[in-house]
Amino acid sequence: MAKASHSLRMRLALRLGVLHVVILVVVIAAIVWSISPPRTSFVDAKIAEAIADSLEARGDALVLRPDADLRPFLEHGPPIWFVAVDEHGRRLSYGAVPEVYRSLSQSLRDLEASEIHASGSPERLTLRIHTQDTDDGRLHLMVGGGRLLNVTNAFYLITLWLGWRIGLPLVLVTMIAVPWIIHRSMAGVAKVAKQAEAIDIRERGVRLEDAAVPRELQPLVRAFNEALERLGEGYEARDRFLADAAHELRAPIAILETRLESLPPGDTRTRLLTDLARLSNLAEQLLDLQRLGKQAAELIPVDLVSLAREVSADVAPLVLDAGYELAMDAPERPVRVMGDRLSLSRAFTNLFQNAIVHAGGRGLIHVRVTEEGAFQITDEGPGIPPEQREQVFTPFYRLKPSSVGTGLGLHLVQEIVARHGGHIGVLDAPGGGARFVVQLRPAPR
């Protein structure tokens, strides 16, 4: 069972997104390592937030009412000091404020969120300035001491801060931009794919445009073109062999026919002449295939009614001699299709020959031309099983190994119809037998 294909766009986008996340994590880890103890120290932001939430304004003063978040910091861990002031000038000082920061606290209302990191001892100089909007105005808080931020918390906070500001936008842009960029870069691949889909193996010299694809894919396109060239050479060699073989067979066949006709009448002579006619027909059909491959005839309007009548008149003696009856239905007015008269005549003739050989030597062979540019040839023979109706157009395929047919006639008809842009199919005849239906392109009116 074939594996499901993956989208190159999504795979690249996902991998680049993962790469960006990995790079961001490495950068954050490097930042945390560079600021981790004992190199420097940080006041835990949760302490400052808990203090700010526990402050209340009462008259002209600020009062600390520790809540459940602040109590663990006050009761456990190193002593905390802080200075708080609101925009109304109310102040509160708590704990042992370092001497060096007492003068700075006088200007606290003019300071915004910032940090001072102490390197080594004394870590009590580590400082965080926290600002927060409250119902009573803006609060400015200077905090020191207490539990210092550890490596894990530092990594978490930095990741949180950088993640949605840098990481998330970067990943989103990658998931959108990369597929778009790949789509634009691979536009030539879609063009070359359409060229490949349109390749007709019967048209030699067709090549894909390697300049339309990115440089990395050009070797693949060139290799495909080289494979087409080798395939074309193989078909050319096959065609030459078939043409040469058919030409070489003509002379021995003519000689054999002359010698067989000089034999006394009898069953042996009749059987030999029948086999020779079959061989002669095979050689002619091989030549027809070879000529068809080289032919580049221009398609012109052809009257299908007159062509059907002409071919029917030519093959009528063969049909009657083989024990069949012949009938034809066609419109009174011309039915014009785009085609090559000689090729279509060969297609008609081969369908007649197929009916003569396979219809059992009895019944009616019926020709019908429709107004829509189609013609049908129906017989009353055994018919063709549905599962074999596609195979009968394969070269040298026979429904029965003992059949006297050459196995090339229907293939030749299919090739002719395909070159006319038409379609041929096999159906069951109403009274039993096979009905071959050929639909051609109507001529413009």
PDB file of C-alpha atoms in Angstrom, residues 11 20-21 24-25 28 43 56 80 109 115 140 151 162 194-195 240 258 290 293 333 360 377 382 384 401 433:
ATOM      1  CA  ARG A  11       6.465  20.251   6.467  1.00  0.00           C
ATOM      2  CA  HIS A  20      12.396  29.116  15.787  1.00  0.00           C
ATOM      3  CA  VAL A  21      11.022  27.802  19.068  1.00  0.00           C
ATOM      4  CA  LEU A  24      14.192  31.081  21.243  1.00  0.00           C
ATOM      5  CA  VAL A  25      14.524  28.560  24.080  1.00  0.00           C
ATOM      6  CA  ILE A  28      16.352  32.411  26.850  1.00  0.00           C
ATOM      7  CA  VAL A  43      13.791  40.444  43.519  1.00  0.00           C
ATOM      8  CA  GLU A  56      -4.660  50.378  51.581  1.00  0.00           C
ATOM      9  CA  ILE A  80      11.727  42.358  53.263  1.00  0.00           C
ATOM     10  CA  ARG A 109       6.965  59.123  42.479  1.00  0.00           C
ATOM     11  CA  GLU A 115      15.389  46.960  38.576  1.00  0.00           C
ATOM     12  CA  HIS A 140       4.914  53.417  43.143  1.00  0.00           C
ATOM     13  CA  VAL A 151      16.959  30.139  37.939  1.00  0.00           C
ATOM     14  CA  LEU A 162       9.476  36.851  25.210  1.00  0.00           C
ATOM     15  CA  LYS A 194       0.648  20.384 -16.697  1.00  0.00           C
ATOM     16  CA  GLN A 195       3.127  19.978 -19.546  1.00  0.00           C
ATOM     17  CA  ARG A 240      11.246   1.225 -38.488  1.00  0.00           C
ATOM     18  CA  THR A 258       0.904 -16.496 -57.507  1.00  0.00           C
ATOM     19  CA  GLN A 290       3.562   3.026 -39.604  1.00  0.00           C
ATOM     20  CA  GLY A 293       2.531   7.462 -37.051  1.00  0.00           C
ATOM     21  CA  ARG A 333     -28.438  15.544 -45.679  1.00  0.00           C
ATOM     22  CA  GLY A 360     -20.033 -16.001 -37.081  1.00  0.00           C
ATOM     23  CA  ILE A 377     -21.327  -0.760 -37.065  1.00  0.00           C
ATOM     24  CA  PRO A 382     -21.578 -13.555 -30.124  1.00  0.00           C
ATOM     25  CA  ILE A 384     -17.769  -9.014 -26.669  1.00  0.00           C
ATOM     26  CA  PRO A 401      -6.519 -17.735 -29.526  1.00  0.00           C
ATOM     27  CA  GLY A 433     -23.795  -9.102 -31.030  1.00  0.00           C
TER      28      GLY A 433
END
